[in-house]
Coordinates of C-alpha atoms and ligand atoms in Angstrom, one line a residue:
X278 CA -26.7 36.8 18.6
X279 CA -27.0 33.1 19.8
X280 CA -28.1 30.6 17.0
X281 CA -30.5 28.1 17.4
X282 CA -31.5 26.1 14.2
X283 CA -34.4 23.5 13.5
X284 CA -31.6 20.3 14.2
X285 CA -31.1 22.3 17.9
X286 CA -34.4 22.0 18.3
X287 CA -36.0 25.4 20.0
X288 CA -39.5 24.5 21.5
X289 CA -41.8 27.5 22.7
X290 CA -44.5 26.3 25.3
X291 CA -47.4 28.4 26.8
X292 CA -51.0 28.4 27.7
X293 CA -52.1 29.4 23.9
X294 CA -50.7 29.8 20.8
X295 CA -49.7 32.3 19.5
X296 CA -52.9 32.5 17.2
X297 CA -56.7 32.6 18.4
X298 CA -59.3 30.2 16.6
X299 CA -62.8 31.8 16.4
X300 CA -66.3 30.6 15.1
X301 CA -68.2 32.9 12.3
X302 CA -71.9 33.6 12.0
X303 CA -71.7 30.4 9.9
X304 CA -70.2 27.6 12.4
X305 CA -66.5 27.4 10.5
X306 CA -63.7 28.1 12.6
X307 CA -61.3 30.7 11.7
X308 CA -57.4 31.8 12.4
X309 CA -56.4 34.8 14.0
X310 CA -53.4 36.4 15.3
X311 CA -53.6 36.4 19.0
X312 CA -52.8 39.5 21.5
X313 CA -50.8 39.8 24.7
X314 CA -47.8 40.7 27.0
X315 CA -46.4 37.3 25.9
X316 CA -47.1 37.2 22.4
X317 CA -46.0 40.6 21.4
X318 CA -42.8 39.5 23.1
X319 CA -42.2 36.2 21.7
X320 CA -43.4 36.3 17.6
X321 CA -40.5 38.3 16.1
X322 CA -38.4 35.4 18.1
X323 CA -39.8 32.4 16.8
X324 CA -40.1 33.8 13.4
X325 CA -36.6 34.8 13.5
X326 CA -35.4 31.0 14.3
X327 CA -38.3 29.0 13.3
X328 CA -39.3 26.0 15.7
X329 CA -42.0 24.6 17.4
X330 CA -45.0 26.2 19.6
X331 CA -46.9 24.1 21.8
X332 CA -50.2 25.9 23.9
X333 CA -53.9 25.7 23.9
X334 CA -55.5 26.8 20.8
X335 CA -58.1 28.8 21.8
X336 CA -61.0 26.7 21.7
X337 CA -62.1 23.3 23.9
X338 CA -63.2 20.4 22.6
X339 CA -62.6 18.7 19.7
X340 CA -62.4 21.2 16.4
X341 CA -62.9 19.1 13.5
X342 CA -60.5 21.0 11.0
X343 CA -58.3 22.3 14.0
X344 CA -55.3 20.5 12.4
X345 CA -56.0 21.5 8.8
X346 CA -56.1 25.4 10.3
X347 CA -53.1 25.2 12.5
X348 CA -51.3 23.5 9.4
X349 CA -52.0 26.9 7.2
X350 CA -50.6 28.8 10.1
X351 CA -47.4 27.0 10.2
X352 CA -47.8 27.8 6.5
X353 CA -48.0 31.0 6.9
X354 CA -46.0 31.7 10.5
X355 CA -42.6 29.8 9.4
X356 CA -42.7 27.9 12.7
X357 CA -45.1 24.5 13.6
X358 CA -48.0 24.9 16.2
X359 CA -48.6 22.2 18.4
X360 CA -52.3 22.1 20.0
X361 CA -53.0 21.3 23.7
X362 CA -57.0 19.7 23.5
X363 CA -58.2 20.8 26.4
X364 CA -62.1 20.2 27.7
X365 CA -64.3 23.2 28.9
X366 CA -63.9 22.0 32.7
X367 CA -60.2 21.5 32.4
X368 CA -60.0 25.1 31.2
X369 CA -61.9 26.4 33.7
X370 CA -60.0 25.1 36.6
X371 CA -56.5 25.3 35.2
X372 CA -56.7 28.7 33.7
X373 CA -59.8 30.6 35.3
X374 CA -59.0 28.5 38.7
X375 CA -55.4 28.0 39.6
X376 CA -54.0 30.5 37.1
X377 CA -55.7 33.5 37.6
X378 CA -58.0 33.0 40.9
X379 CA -54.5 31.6 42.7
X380 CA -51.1 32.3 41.6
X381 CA -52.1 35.9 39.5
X382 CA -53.3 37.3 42.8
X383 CA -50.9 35.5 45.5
X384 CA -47.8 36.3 42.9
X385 CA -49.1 40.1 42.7
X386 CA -49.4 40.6 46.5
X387 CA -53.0 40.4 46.6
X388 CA -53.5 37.2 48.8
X389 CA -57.0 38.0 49.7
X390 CA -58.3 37.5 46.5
X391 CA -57.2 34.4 46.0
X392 CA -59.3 31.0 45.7
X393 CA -57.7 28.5 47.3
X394 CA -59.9 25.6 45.6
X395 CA -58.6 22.2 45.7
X396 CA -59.4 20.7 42.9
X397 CA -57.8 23.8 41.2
X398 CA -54.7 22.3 42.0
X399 CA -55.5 18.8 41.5
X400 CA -56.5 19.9 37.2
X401 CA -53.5 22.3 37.5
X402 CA -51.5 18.9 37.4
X403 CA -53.2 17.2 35.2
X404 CA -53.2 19.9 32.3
X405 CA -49.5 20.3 33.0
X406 CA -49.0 16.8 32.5
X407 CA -50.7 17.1 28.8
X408 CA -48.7 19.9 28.0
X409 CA -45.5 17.6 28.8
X410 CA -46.9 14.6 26.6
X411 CA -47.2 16.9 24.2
X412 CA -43.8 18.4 24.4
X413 CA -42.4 14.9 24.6
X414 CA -43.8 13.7 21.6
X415 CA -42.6 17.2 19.3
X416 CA -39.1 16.8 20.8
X417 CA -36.4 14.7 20.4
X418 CA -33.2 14.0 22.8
X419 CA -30.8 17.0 23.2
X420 CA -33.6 19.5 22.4
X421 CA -34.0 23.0 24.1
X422 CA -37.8 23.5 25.8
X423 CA -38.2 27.2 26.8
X424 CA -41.7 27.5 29.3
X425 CA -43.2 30.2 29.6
X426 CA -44.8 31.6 32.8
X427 CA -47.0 30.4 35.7
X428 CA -49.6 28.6 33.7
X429 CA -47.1 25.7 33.2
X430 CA -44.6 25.4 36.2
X431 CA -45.3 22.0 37.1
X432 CA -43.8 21.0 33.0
X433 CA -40.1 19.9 34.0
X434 CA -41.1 17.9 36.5
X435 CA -43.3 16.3 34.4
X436 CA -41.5 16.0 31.6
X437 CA -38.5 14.3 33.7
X438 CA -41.7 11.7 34.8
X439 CA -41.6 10.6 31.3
X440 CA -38.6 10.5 30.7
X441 CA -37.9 12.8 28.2
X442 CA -34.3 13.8 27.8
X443 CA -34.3 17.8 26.9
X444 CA -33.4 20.5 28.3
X445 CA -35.5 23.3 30.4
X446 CA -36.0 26.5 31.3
X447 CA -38.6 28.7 32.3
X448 CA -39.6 32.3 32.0
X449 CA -41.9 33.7 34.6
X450 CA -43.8 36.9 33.3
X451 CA -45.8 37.8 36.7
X452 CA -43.5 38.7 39.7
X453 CA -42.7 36.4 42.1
X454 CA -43.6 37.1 45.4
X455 CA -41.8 37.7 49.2
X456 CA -41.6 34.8 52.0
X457 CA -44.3 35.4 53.8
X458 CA -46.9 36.2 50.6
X459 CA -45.7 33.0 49.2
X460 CA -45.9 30.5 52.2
X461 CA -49.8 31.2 52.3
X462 CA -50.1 28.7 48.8
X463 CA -51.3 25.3 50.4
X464 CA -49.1 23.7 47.5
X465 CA -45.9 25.7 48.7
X466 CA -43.1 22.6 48.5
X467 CA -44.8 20.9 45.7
X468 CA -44.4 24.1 43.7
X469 CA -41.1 25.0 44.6
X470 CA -39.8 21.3 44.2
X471 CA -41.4 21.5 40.5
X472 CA -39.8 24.6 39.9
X473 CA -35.8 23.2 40.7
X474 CA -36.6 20.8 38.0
X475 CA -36.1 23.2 35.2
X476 CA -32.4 23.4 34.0
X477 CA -32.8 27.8 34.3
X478 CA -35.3 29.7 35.9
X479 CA -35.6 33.3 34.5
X480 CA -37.2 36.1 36.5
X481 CA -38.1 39.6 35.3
X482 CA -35.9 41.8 38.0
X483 CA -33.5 40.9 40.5
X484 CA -36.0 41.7 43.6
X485 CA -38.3 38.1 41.6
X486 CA -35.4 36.3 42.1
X487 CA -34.8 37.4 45.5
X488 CA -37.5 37.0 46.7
X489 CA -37.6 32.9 44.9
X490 CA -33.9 32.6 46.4
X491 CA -35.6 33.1 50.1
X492 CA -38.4 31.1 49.6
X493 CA -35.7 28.5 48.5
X494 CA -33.3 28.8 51.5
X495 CA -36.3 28.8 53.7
X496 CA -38.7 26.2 52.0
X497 CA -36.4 23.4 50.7
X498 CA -34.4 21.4 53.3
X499 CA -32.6 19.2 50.1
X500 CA -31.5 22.3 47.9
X501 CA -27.9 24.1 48.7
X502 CA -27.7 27.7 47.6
X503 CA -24.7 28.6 45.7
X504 CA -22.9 32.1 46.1
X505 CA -25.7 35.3 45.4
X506 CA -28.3 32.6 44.5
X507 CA -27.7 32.2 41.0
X508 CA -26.5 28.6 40.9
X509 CA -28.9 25.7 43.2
X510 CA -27.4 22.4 43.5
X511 CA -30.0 19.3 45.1
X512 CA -28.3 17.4 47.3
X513 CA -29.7 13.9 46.3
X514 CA -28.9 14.4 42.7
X515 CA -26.4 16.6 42.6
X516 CA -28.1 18.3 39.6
X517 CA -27.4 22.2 39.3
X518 CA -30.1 24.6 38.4
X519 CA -29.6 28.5 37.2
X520 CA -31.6 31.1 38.1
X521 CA -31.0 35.0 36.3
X522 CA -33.0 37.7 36.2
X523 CA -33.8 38.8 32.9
X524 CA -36.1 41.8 31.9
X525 CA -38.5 41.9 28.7
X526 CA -38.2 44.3 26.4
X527 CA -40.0 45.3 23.0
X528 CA -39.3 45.6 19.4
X529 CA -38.0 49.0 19.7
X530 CA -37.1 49.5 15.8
X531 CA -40.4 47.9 15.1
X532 CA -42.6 50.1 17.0
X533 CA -40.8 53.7 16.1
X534 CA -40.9 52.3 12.4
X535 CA -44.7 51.1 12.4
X536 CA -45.4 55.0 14.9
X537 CA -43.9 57.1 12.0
X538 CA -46.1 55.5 9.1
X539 CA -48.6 58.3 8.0
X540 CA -51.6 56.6 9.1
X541 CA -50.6 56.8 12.8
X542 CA -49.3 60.4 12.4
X543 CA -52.5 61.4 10.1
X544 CA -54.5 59.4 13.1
X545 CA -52.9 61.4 16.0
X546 CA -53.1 64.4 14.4
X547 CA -56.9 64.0 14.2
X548 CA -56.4 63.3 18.2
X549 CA -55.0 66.3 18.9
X550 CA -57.4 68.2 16.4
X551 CA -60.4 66.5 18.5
X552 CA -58.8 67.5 21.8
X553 CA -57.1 71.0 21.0
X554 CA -55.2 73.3 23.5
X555 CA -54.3 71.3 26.1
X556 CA -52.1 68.1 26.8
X557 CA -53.4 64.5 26.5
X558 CA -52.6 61.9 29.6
X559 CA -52.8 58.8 28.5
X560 CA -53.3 55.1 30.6
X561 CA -53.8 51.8 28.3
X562 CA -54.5 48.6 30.4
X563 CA -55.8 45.3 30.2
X564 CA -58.8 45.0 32.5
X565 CA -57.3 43.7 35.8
X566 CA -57.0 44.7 39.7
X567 CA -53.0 45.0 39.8
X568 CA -52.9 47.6 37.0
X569 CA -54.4 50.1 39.6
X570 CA -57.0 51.7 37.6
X571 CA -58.9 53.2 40.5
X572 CA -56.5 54.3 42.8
X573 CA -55.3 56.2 39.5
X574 CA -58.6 58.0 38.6
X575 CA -58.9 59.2 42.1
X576 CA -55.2 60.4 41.6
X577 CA -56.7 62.3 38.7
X578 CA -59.3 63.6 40.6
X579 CA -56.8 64.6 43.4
X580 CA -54.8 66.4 40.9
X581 CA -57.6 68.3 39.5
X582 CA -59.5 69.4 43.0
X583 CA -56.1 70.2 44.2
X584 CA -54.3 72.1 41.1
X585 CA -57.1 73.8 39.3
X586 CA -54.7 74.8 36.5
X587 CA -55.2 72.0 35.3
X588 CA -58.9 72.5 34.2
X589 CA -59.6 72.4 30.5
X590 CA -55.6 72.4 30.3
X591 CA -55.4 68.3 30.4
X592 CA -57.8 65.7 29.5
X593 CA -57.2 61.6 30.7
X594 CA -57.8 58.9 28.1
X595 CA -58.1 55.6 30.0
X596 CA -58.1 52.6 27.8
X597 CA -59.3 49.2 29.3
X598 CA -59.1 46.1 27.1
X599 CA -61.4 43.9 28.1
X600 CA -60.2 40.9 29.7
X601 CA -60.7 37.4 32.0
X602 CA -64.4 39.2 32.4
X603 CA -65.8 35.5 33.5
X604 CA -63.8 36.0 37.0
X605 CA -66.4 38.0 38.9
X606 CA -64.1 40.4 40.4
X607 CA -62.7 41.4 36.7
X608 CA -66.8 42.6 36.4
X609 CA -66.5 44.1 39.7
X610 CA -63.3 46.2 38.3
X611 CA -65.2 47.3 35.4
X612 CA -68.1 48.5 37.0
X613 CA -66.1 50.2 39.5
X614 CA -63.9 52.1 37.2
X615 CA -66.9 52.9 35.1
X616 CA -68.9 54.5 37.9
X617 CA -65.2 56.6 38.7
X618 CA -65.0 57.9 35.4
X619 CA -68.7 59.1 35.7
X620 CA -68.7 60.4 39.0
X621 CA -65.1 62.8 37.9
X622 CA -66.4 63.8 34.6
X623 CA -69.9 64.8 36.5
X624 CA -67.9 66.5 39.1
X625 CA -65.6 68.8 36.6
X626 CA -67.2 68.3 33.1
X627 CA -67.9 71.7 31.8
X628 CA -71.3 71.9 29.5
X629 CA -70.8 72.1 25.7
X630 CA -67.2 71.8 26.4
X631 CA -64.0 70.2 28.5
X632 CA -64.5 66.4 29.5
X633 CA -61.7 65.6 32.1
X634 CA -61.8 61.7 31.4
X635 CA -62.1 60.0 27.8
X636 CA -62.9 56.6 28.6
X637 CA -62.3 53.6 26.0
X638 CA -63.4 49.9 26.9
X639 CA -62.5 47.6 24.1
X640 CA -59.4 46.0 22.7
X641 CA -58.0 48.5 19.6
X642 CA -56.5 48.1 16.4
X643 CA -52.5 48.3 16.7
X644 CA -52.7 51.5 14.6
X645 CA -55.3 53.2 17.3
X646 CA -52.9 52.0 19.8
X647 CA -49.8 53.7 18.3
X648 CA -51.6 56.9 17.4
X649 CA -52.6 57.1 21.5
X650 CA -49.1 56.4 22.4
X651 CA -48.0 59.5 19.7
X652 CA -50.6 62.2 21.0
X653 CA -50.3 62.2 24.3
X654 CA -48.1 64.4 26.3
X655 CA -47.7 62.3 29.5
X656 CA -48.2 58.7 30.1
X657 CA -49.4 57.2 33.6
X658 CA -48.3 53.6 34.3
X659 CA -49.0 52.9 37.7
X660 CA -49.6 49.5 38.4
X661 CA -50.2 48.2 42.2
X662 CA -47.4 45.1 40.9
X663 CA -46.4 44.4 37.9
X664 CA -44.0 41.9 36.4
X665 CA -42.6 44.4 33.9
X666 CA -45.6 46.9 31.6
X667 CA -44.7 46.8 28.1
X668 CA -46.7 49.4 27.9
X669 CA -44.3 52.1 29.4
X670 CA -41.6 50.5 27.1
X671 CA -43.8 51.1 23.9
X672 CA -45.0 54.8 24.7
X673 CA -41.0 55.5 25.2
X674 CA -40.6 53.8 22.1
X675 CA -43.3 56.0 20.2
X676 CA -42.2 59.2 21.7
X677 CA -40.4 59.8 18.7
X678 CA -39.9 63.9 19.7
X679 CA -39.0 63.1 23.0
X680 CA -40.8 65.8 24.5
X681 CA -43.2 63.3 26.4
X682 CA -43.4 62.6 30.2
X683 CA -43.7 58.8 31.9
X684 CA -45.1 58.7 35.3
X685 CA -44.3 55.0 36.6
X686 CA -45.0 53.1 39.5
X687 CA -42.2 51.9 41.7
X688 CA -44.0 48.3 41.7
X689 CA -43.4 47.9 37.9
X690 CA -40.5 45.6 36.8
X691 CA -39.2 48.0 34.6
X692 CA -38.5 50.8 37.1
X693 CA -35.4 48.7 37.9
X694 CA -34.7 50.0 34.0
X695 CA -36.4 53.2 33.9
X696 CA -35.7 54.9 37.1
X697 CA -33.6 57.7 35.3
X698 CA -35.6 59.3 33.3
X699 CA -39.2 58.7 34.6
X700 CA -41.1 60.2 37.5
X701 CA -41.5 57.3 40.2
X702 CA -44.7 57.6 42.1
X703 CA -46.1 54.8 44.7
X704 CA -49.4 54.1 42.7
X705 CA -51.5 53.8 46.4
X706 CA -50.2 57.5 47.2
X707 CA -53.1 59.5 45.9
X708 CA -51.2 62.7 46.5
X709 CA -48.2 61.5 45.4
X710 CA -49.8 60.5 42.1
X711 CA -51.6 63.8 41.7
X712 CA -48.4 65.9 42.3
X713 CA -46.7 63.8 39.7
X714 CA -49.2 64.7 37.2
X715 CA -48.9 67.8 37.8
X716 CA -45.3 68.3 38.0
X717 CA -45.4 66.4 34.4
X718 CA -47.8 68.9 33.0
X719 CA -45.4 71.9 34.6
X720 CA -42.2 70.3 33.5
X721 CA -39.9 72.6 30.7
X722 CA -39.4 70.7 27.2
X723 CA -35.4 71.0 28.3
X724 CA -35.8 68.1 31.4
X725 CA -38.3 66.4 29.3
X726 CA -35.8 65.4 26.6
X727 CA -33.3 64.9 29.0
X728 CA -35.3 62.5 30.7
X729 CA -37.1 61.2 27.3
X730 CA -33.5 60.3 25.9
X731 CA -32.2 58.1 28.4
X732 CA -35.6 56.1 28.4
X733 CA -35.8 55.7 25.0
X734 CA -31.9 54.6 25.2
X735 CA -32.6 52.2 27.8
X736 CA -35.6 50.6 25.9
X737 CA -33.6 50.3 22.5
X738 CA -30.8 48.4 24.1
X739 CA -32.5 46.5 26.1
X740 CA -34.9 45.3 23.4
X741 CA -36.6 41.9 22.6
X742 CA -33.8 40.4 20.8
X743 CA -31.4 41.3 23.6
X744 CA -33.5 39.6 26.0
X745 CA -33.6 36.4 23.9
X746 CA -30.4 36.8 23.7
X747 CA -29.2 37.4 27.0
X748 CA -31.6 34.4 28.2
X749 CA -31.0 31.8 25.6
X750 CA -26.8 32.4 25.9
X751 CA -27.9 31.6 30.0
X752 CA -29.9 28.6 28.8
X753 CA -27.3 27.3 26.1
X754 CA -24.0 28.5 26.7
X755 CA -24.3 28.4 30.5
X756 CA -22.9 32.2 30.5
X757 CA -24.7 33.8 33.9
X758 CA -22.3 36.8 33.2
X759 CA -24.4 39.5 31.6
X760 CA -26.9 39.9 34.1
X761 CA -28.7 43.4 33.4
X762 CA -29.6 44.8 36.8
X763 CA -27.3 46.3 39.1
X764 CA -26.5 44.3 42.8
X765 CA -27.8 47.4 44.6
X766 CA -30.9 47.9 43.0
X767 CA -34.0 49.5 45.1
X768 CA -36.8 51.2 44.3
X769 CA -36.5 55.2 44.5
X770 CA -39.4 57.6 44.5
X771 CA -38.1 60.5 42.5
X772 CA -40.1 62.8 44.1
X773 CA -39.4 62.9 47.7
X774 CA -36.4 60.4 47.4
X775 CA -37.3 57.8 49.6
X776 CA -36.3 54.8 49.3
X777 CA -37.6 51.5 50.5
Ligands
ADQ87 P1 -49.7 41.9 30.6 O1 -50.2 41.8 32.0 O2 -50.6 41.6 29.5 O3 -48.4 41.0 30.4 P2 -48.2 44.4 29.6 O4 -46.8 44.1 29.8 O5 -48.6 45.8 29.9 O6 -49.2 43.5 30.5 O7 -48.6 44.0 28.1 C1 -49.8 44.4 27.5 C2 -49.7 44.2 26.0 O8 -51.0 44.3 25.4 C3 -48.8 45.3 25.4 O9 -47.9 44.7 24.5 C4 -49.8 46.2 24.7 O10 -49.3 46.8 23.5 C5 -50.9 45.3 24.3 N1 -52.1 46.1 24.3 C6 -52.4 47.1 25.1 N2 -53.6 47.7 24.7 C7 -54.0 47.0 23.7 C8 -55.2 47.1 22.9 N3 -56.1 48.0 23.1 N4 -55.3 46.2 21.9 C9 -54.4 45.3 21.7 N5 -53.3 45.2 22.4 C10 -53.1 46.0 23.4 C11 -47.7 40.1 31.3 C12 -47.2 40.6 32.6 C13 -46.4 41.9 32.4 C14 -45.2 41.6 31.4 C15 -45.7 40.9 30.2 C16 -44.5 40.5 29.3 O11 -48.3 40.9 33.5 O12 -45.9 42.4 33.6 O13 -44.6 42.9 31.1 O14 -46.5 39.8 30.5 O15 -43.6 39.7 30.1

């Protein structure tokens, strides 16, 4: 494992910290852990090699004891928090506005939703620029700044404004999008240009990176393009930037420890108590368009108009957690998938009895979470895009028995990972979907472990600390050589075989 120590001087920087700060019925703010793709990813890290975290805290303004509360959470955390003080407006068009009303739709293939305000962009450099000063003045000469993801691309390039004399990379969680998606952004060269400034760009899978290498070759007159697009060189400078694809993983060990505890098991053997003779198919997603909530209910409904087998025999349990609900069209999702779920349990529901679709709409306690991931039978991840769904990584890790099922979408990062052992279904396919759920509910407990087994092996050594690993030996010793992914990958639909 690469060592970083304090004198090396690891800095963490994303939108928030790892920790949320919320008011009580009394007007005193509190600490709390925080939740997330990103978070769940990065704590066992930091805590592992102490350092510094710099992000937004959670709450605009200025918090009167915001410094006394961060300082017990370094107490308490083992690593020092470093607040961004952000105002309400700044918030709003940096992380509502460019964030997640431009570069979360354009980067998931969804141009049409975007927002292309202006003065999104104009705040977007701004805030950047505080997260830099802010950086600059926790680091010192010869220190190691790891970014993470699209919030804060414009960060090296600030931070070389300055003047500050550290080292960067930057890890981007989203996907990153084709040519001719990408060229619609009105701030297409000053993005890219900010992006070269980092010393390493990271990418999830190999098709990100492809797609950034293009955009590169095509976009930037002044950068040369070194052998499959892992070293850039800019002509002026000469400076050379690396760019590797590196997927996330999980805690494995962390999550089949914490899903074998008794209070899981005793909780999802209540589950499957509630919920008897029949198998449980489970979704869990944040609220948001790209995780391709509809599409999948009407896959469900497919399934059951077309394979009536399957009445009584399975029962869905969708959970949402709530999320960016200020954005109208995250409202929009939620009443749409709300009026889904009521139209296919009114359609099949049988009185006093079977309800096809158990709906759950709020965020849930880790140990709810684990038990869900333990009960059911067959999981359905099928995200329209996805950078790479931690969620199919923790059911795999959770399936302790190995008898479970994972239907995943070929637009998940981690199909490049998981396309031997799960079934592959193109989440817009309807049919395709339904048939998958079906041929999961069919399939013998022989192919299931087969298929179980060489997921869970894939998660477990391809875990959290490997990908810190594997990213940080990129970052510090330069090695580009143990890139995960193999030169030939392309999506496969394990049903019909296609390929794209
Ligand atoms: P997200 O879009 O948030 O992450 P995902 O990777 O699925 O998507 O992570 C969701 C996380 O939230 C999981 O760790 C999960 O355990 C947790 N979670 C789910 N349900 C919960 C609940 N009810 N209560 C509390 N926590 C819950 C972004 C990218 C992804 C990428 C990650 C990490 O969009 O593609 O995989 O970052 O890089």
């Amino acid at each position: 494992m690469i060592k970083t120590s304090r004198h090396t001087g690891l800095i963490v920087a994303s939108n928030r910290l790892p920790v949320a700060l919320t008011r009580n019925d009394s007007g005193n703010y509190h600490i709390e852990p925080g939740t997330g793709g990103l978070i769940s990813a990065l704590l066992p890290v930091l805590r592992d090699r102490g350092g510094v975290w710099v992000g937004w805290p959670g709450v605009s303004g200025d918090v009167k004891n915001i410094d006394a509360l961060l300082k017990e959470a370094n107490r308490r955390s083992g690593y020092q928090l470093k607040p961004v003080a952000l105002t309400e407006e700044e918030r709003r068009k940096f992380y509502h506005g460019f964030s997640n009303e431009i570069i979360w739709p354009l980067f998931h293939d969804l141009q049409s939703l975007c927002n292309f305000d202006p003065s999104y962009w104009h705040v977007y450099q701004d805030v950047n620029r505080r997260y830099a000063e802010v950086l600059a003045q926790n680091s010192t000469d010869g220190d190691f700044i790891w970014v993470h993801d699209y919030h804060l691309m414009n960060v090296a390039m600030e931070l070389r404004q300055i003047g500050a004399k550290v080292k960067t990379a930057f890890f981007l969680h989203i996907p990153f999008p084709p040519l001719d998606i990408f060229v619609k952004l009105p701030w297409r060269f000053q993005l890219l240009h900010a992006l070269v400034e980092y010393d390493l760009l990271g990418f999830q899978t190999l098709r990100d990176q492809r797609n950034f290498i293009q955009c590169v070759r095509t976009l930037m007159n002044d950068v040369a393009v070194h052998g499959k697009g892992q070293v850039l060189t800019l002509r002026d400078s000469g400076r050379e930037v690396r760019v590797g694809s590196f997927p996330i993983g999980i805690d494995f060990n962390a999550y089949v420890k914490r899903a074998t505890e008794k209070e899981v098991a005793d909780k999802a053997a209540q589950l499957r108590n509630f919920l008897p003779n029949r198998q449980l198919i489970l979704g869990v997603d944040r609220l948001d368009y790209t995780k391709g909530i509809p599409q999948r209910l009407e896959a469900f409904r497919n399934a059951l108009i077309r394979y009536p087998q399957l009445h009584e025999r399975v029962t869905l349990i969708q959970v949402v957690v709530p999320s960016r609900e200020d954005i109208p069209q995250y409202n929009d999702l939620k009443i749409r998938i709300e009026r889904l779920v009521g139209e296919i349990n009114g359609q099949f529901t049988k009185p006093g009895g079977w309800v096809p679709i158990h709906y759950v709409f709020r965020s849930l306690e880790r140990s709810d979470l684990l038990a869900y991931y333990r009960a059911a039978e067959i999981a359905l991840v099928t995200p329209l895009k996805d950078g790479m769904n931690l969620v199919a990584k923790e059911y795999c890790a959770c399936s302790i028995e190995e008898g479970c099922v994972l239907i995943l979408s070929e637009f998940a990062g981690s199909a490049a990972q998981m396309k031997r052992g799960a079934l592959f279904v193109n989440p817009y396919d309807i049919e395709g979907v339904a048939d998958a759920i079906y041929r999961a509910f069919t399939m013998d407990m022989t192919e299931r472990h087969a298929r179980m087994r060489r997921l869970r092996r894939a998660v477990r050594e391809q875990d959290i600390f490997w990908w810190v690993d594997s990213f940080l030996r990129a970052a510090i010793s330069r090695d580009l050589s143990a890139f995960p992914l193999p030169e030939d990958y392309v999506p496969q639909n394990d049903l019909g075989g296609m390929s794209l």
